[in-house]
XYZ file of C-alpha atoms in Angstrom:
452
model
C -78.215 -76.217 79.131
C -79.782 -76.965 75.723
C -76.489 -76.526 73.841
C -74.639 -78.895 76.412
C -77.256 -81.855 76.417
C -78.556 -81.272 72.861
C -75.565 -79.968 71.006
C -72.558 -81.861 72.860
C -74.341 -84.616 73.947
C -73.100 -83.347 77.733
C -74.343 -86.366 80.439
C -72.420 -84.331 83.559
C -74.897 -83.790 86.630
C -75.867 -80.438 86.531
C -76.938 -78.044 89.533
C -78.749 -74.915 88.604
C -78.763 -72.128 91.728
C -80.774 -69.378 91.839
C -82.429 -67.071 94.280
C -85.987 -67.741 94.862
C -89.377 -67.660 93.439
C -88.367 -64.172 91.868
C -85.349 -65.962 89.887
C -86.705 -69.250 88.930
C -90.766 -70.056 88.175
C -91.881 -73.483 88.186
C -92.064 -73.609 84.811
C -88.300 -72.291 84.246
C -87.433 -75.465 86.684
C -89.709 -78.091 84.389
C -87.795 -76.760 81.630
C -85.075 -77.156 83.278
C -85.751 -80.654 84.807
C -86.472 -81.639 81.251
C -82.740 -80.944 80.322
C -81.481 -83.256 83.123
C -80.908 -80.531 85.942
C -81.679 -80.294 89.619
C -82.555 -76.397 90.392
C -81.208 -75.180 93.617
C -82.994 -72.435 95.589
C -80.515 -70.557 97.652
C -82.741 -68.800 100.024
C -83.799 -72.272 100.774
C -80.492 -74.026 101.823
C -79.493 -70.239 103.414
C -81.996 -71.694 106.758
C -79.917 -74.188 107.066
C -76.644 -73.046 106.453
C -76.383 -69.318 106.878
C -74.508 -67.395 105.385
C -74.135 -63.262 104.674
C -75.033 -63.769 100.856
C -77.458 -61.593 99.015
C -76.487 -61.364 95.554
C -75.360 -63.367 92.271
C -71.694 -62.464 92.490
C -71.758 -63.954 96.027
C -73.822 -66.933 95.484
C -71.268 -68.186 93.504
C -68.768 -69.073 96.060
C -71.559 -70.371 98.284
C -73.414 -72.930 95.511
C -69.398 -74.081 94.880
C -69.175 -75.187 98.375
C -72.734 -76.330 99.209
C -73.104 -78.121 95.721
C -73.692 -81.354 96.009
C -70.871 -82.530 93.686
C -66.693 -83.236 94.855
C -65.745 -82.459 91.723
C -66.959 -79.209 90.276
C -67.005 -77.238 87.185
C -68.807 -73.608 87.888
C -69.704 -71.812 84.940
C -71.411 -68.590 84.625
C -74.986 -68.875 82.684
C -73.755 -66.272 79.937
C -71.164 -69.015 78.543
C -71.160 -70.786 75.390
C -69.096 -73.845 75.630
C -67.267 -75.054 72.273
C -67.905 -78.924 73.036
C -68.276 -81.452 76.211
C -66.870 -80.011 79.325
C -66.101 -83.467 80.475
C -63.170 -83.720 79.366
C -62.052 -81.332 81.371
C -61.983 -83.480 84.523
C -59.244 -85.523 82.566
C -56.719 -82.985 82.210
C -53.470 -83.749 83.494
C -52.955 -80.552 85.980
C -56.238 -80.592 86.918
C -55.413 -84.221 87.959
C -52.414 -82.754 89.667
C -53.758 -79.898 91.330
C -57.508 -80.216 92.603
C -57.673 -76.733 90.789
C -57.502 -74.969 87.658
C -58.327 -71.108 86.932
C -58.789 -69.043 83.972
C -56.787 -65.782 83.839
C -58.642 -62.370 82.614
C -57.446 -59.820 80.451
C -55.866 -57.243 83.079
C -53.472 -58.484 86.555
C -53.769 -57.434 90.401
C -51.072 -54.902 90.686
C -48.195 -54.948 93.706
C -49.764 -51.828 94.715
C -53.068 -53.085 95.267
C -54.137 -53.051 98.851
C -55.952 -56.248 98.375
C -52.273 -57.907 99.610
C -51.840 -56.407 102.854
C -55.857 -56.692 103.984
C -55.196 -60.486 103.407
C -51.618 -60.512 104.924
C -50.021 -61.642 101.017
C -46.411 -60.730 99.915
C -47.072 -57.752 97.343
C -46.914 -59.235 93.589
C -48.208 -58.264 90.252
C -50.306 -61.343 88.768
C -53.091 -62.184 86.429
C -56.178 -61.797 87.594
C -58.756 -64.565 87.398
C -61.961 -64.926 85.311
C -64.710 -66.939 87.026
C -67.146 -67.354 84.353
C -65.595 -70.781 84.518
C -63.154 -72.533 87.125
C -62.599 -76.438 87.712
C -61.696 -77.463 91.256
C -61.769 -80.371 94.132
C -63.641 -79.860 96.691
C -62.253 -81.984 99.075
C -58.924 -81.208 98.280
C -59.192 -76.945 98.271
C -62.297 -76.809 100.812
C -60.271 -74.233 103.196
C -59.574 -72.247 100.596
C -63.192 -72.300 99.248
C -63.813 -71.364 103.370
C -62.240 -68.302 103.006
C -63.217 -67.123 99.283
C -67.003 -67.185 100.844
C -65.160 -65.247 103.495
C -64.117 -62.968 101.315
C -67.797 -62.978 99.132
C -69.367 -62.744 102.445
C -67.468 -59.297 103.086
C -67.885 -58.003 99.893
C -68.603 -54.218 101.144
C -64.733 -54.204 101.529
C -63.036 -56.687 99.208
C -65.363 -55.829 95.832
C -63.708 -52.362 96.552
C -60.242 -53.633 96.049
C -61.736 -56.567 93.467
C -63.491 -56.743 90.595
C -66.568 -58.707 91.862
C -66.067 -62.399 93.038
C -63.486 -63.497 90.375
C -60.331 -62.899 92.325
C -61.230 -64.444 95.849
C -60.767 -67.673 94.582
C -57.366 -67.280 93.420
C -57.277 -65.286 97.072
C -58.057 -68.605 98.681
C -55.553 -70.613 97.642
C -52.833 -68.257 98.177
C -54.025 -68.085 101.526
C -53.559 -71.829 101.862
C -50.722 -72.387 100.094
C -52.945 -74.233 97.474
C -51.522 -76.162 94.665
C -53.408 -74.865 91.734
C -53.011 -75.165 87.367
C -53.431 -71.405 85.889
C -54.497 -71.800 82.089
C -51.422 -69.900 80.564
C -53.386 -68.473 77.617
C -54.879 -65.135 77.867
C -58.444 -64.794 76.752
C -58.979 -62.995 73.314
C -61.850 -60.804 73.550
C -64.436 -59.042 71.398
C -64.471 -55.703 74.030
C -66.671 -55.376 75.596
C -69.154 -57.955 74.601
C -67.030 -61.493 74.509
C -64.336 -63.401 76.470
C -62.598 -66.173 74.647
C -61.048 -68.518 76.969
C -58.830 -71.287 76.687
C -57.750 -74.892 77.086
C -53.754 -75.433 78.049
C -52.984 -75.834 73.883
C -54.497 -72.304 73.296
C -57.300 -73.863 71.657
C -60.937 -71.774 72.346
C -63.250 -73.739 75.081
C -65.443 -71.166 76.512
C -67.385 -68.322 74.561
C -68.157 -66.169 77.868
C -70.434 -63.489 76.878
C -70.129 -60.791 79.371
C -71.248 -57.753 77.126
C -73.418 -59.711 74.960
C -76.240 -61.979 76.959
C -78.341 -63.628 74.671
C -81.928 -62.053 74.653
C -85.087 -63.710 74.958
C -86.427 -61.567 72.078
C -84.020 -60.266 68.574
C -81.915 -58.794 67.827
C -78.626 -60.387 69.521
C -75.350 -58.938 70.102
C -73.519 -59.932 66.633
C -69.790 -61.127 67.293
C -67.723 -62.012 64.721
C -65.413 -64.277 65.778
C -68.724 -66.526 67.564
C -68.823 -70.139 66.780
C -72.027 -72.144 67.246
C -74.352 -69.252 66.490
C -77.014 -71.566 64.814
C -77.037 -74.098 67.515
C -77.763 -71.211 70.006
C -80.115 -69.280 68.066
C -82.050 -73.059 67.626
C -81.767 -73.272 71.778
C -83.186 -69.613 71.503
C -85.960 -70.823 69.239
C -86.865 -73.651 71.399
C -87.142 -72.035 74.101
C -89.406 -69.559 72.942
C -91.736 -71.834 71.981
C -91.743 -73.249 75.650
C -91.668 -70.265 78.029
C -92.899 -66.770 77.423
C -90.253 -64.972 78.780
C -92.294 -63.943 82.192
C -90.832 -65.212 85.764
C -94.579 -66.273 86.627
C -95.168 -67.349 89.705
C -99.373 -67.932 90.204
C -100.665 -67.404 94.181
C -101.020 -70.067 96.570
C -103.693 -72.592 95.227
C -105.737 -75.526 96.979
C -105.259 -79.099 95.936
C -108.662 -79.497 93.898
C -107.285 -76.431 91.906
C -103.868 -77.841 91.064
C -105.867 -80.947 89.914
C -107.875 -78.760 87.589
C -104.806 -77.414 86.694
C -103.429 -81.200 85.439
C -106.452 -82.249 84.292
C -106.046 -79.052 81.771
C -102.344 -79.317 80.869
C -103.199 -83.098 79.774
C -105.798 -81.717 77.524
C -103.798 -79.111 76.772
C -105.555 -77.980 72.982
C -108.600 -76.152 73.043
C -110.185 -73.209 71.246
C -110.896 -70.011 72.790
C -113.787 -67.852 71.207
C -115.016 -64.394 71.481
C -118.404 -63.340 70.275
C -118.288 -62.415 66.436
C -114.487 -63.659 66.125
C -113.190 -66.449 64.701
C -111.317 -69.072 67.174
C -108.039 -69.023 68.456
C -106.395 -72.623 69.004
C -104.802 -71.821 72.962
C -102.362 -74.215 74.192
C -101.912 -74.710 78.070
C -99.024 -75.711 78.621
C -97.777 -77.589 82.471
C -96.539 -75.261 84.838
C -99.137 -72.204 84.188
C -97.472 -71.547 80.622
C -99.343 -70.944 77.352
C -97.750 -72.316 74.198
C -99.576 -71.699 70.837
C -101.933 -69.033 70.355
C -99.975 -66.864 72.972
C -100.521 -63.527 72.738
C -100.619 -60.063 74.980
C -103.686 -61.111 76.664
C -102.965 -64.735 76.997
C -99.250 -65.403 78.632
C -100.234 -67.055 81.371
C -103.014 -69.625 83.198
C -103.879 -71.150 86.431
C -106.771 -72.443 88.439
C -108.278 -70.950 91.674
C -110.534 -72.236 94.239
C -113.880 -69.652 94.902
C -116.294 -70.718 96.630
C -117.514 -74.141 95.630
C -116.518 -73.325 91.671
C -112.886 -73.983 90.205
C -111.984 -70.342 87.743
C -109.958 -70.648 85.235
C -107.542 -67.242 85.041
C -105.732 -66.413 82.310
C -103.332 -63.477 82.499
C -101.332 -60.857 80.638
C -97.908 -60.047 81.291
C -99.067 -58.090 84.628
C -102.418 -59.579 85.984
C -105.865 -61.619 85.487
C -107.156 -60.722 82.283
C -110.274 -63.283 81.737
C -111.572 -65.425 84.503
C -113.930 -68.541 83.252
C -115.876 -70.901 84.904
C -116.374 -74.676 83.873
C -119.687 -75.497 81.885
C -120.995 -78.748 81.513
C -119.594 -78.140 77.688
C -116.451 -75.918 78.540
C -115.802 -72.920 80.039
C -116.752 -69.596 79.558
C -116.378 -66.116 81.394
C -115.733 -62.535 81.329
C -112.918 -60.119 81.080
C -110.992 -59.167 84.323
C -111.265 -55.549 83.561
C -114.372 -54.870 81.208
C -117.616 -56.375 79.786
C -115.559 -59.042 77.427
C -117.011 -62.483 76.967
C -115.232 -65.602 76.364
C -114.940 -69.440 75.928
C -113.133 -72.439 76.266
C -113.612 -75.511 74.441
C -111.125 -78.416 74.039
C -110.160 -79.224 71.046
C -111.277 -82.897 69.987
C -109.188 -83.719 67.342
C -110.130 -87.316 65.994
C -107.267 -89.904 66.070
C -105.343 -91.006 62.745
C -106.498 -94.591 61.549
C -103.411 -95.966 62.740
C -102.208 -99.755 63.009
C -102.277 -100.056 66.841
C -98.408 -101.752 66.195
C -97.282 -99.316 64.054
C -98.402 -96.438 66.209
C -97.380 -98.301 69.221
C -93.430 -99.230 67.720
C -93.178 -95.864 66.788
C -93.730 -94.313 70.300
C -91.042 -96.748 71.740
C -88.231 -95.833 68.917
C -89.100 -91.884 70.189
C -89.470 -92.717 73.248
C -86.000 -94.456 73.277
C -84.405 -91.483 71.534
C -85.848 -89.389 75.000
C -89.158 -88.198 73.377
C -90.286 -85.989 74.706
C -87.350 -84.298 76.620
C -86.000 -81.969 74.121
C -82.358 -84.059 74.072
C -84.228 -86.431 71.153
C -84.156 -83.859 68.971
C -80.280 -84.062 68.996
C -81.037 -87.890 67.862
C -83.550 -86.732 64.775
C -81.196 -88.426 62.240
C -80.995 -91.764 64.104
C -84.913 -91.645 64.642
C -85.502 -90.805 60.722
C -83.266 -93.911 59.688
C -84.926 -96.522 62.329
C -88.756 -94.750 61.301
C -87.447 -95.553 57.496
C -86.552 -99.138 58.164
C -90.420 -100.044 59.732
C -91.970 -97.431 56.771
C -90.209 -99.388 54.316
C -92.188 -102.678 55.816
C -95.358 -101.411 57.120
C -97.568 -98.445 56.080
C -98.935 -95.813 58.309
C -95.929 -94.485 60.145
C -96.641 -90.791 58.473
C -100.417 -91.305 59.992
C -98.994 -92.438 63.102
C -96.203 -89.472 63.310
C -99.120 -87.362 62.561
C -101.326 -88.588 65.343
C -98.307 -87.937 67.893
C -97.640 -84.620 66.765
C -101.138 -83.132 67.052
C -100.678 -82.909 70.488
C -97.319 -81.829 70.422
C -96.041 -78.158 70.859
C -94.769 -76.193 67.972
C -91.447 -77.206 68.016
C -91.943 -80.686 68.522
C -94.218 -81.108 66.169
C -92.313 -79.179 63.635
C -89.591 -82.065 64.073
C -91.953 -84.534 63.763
C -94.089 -83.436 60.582
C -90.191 -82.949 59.190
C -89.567 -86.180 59.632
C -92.497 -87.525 58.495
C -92.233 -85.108 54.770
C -88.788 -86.906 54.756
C -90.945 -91.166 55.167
C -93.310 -89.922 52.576
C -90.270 -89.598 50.119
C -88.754 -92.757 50.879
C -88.986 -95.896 48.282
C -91.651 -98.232 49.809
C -91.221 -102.091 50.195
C -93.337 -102.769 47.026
C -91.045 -99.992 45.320
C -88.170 -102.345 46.111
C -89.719 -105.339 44.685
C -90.846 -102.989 41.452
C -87.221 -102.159 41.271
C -85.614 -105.465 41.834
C -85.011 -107.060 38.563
C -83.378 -103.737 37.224
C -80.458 -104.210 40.388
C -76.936 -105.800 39.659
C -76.160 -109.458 39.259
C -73.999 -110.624 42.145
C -70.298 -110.318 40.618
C -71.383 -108.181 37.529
C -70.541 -104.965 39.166
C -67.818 -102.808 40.316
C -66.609 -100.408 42.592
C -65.138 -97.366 42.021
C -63.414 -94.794 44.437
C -61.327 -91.579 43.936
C -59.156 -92.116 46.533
C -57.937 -88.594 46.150
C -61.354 -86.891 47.019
């Protein structure tokens, strides 16, 4: 998601599907919703339209149909596309056909018994990759009918298939389909890599079967990988924004999900131990915890006992402190032991800022997305337009400053960046300095090696 919206500037609609809560936290779906994606819970639409699916391979061919999209590209979540996928809805057999398949490294042999369980004249063929396919619904829908058929029975067919892959080629056979086979084989990087296509031979897709990226180093080197930095940023970024953990807190009331936003707009404070220095804690929307996460402090959320709102903070498995709100913070004990603890949020005092400066330089980030992470994609833009006001009016480093402080690490990495970058920039009264040393009109020339 971050390397089609941030990297390739991607504006497609984009459908995430998942199985429920033990899939997808909330806070995987913010993050999600903050790269311009709806997140689809399967076991949700399943009680309204059923269907015998249970497992990834076979959600597939059910979040093709049920999508809410006519024209659909499916890709797997281990794929690493090479640039905008958009295009793809131009091509000229895809235009043709309604469909267009991928082929994978090995065929479907005449001998397979796949071709008389499905009533097919015996052939040898290529079989098909779905880490990617391209299709119509409206134009192939029987055929998508009976490739959830086929998912729907996978007992049988899997044993005669490799997974999913091959019941949608099944499909349109069985319907006598017009459909655009990509008539390059993928290269590979066996076992970890499959290279596929577009219709020139050119690489599109990176589809890294044998080499998911990990939340934590190292990663799977390949050698023949393109984009590795722009991943590895993605990977960075979303470090700094989700721990890793598929948390999902219990069932809380409404006053505790309002402590719970009431926190995550503070979201700074200090936590302190007895006889220890403290510890800046970010809480982050969503029950996350940004800086100052540690083993004992992954996650957060509010509960309602009694008449008194706790504040729980947990480990990777369960409650490790639970605090109570003081009229100057919060404070409690360990879950498990005789541990004491506080909260305190940190006041940090604002920058003396020029209301209009600070206020002209939320609307440029805000008008570069700020702060979905897509602005960041925009950084060079937002450094030229920042330069252009810094060069008239002073204060845009205080008011950068004053933004970032209550920015996560990433974000305000970005931001202090681009504020190092202002402070180097020639002022307006540098300009003026500088003026009487600059060029007559018509005294100069220019010169250009057309060559280089």
């Amino acid at each position: 998601m971050h390397l089609l919206r941030v990297t390739h500037g991607c504006t497609l609609p984009i459908e995430v599907w998942h199985f429920g809560r033990g899939e997808m936290s909330a806070r995987m779906k913010l993050l999600l919703h903050d790269l311009g994606a709806d997140t689809v819970d399967a076991e949700a639409v399943l009680t309204s339209l059923p269907a015998r699916v249970q497992n990834g391979w076979q959600l597939k061919a059910y979040a093709l149909m049920w999508c809410r999209f006519e024209h659909v590209l499916m890709l797997d979540a281990d794929q690493v596309p090479l640039g905008d996928p958009a295009e793809l809805f131009k091509w000229d057999d895809y235009r043709r056909t309604g469909a267009v398949l991928w082929p994978d490294c090995g065929d479907i042999l005449e001998t397979n018994p796949i071709w008389d369980a499905c009533d097919l004249k015996s052939r040898t063929c290529p079989a098909v990759e779905s880490g990617q396919l391209l299709i119509h619904k409206a134009r192939h829908w029987r055929g998508l009918q009976i490739a959830l058929h086929l998912n729907e029975h996978s007992a049988y067919y899997y044993q005669l298939l490799y997974g999913d892959k091959d019941t949608f080629l099944l499909g349109l056979l069985l319907t006598e389909s017009a459909y655009a086979l990509v008539p390059h084989r993928p290269f590979s990087d066996v076992p970890f890599c499959l290279f596929q296509r577009n219709m020139a031979g050119e690489v599109l897709f990176q589809h890294r079967t044998g080499a998911k990226w990990r939340y934590a180093d190292p990663q799977v080197k390949l050698p023949k990988a393109e984009l590795e930095e722009d991943c590895l940023a993605a990977l960075a970024t979303l470090r700094a924004q989700w721990n890793g953990l598929v948390f999902t807190p219990p069932l809380r009331s409404l006053r505790a999900r309002e402590a719970e936003a009431g926190l995550a707009a503070a979201r700074l404070f200090h936590l302190r131990r007895p006889g220890e220095e403290p510890a800046r804690l970010e809480l982050l929307p969503e029950s996350e915890i940004g800086a100052g996460r540690a083993a004992a402090t992954m996650n957060w959320h509010c509960e309602e006992t009694g008449s008194a709102i706790e504040l729980v903070i947990s480990d990777a498995f369960c409650p490790f402190w639970r605090l109570r709100q003081e009229s100057n913070g919060w404070s409690g004990r360990a879950a498990k032991g005789d541990g004491e603890v506080y909260l305190t949020e940190e006041r940090t005092p604002p920058a003396p800022t020029n209301d209009n400066v600070r206020s002209l330089t939320e609307e440029i980030l805000s008008a570069a997305g700020f702060p979905n992470p897509v602005w960041m994609r925009r950084r060079v833009e937002i450094s030229a337009a920042l330069g252009l006001v810094a060069a008239l009016e002073p204060g845009i480093g205080d008011a950068l400053a004053a933004i970032s402080g209550r920015c996560g690490f990433v974000e305000k990495q970005v931001l202090d960046a681009i504020a190092s970058e202002l402070r180097r920039e020639p002022r307006n009264a540098d300009l003026r300095a500088d003026r009487a040393n600059w060029p007559m009109p018509g005294r100069y020339t220019v010169a250009a090696d057309l060559d280089n």
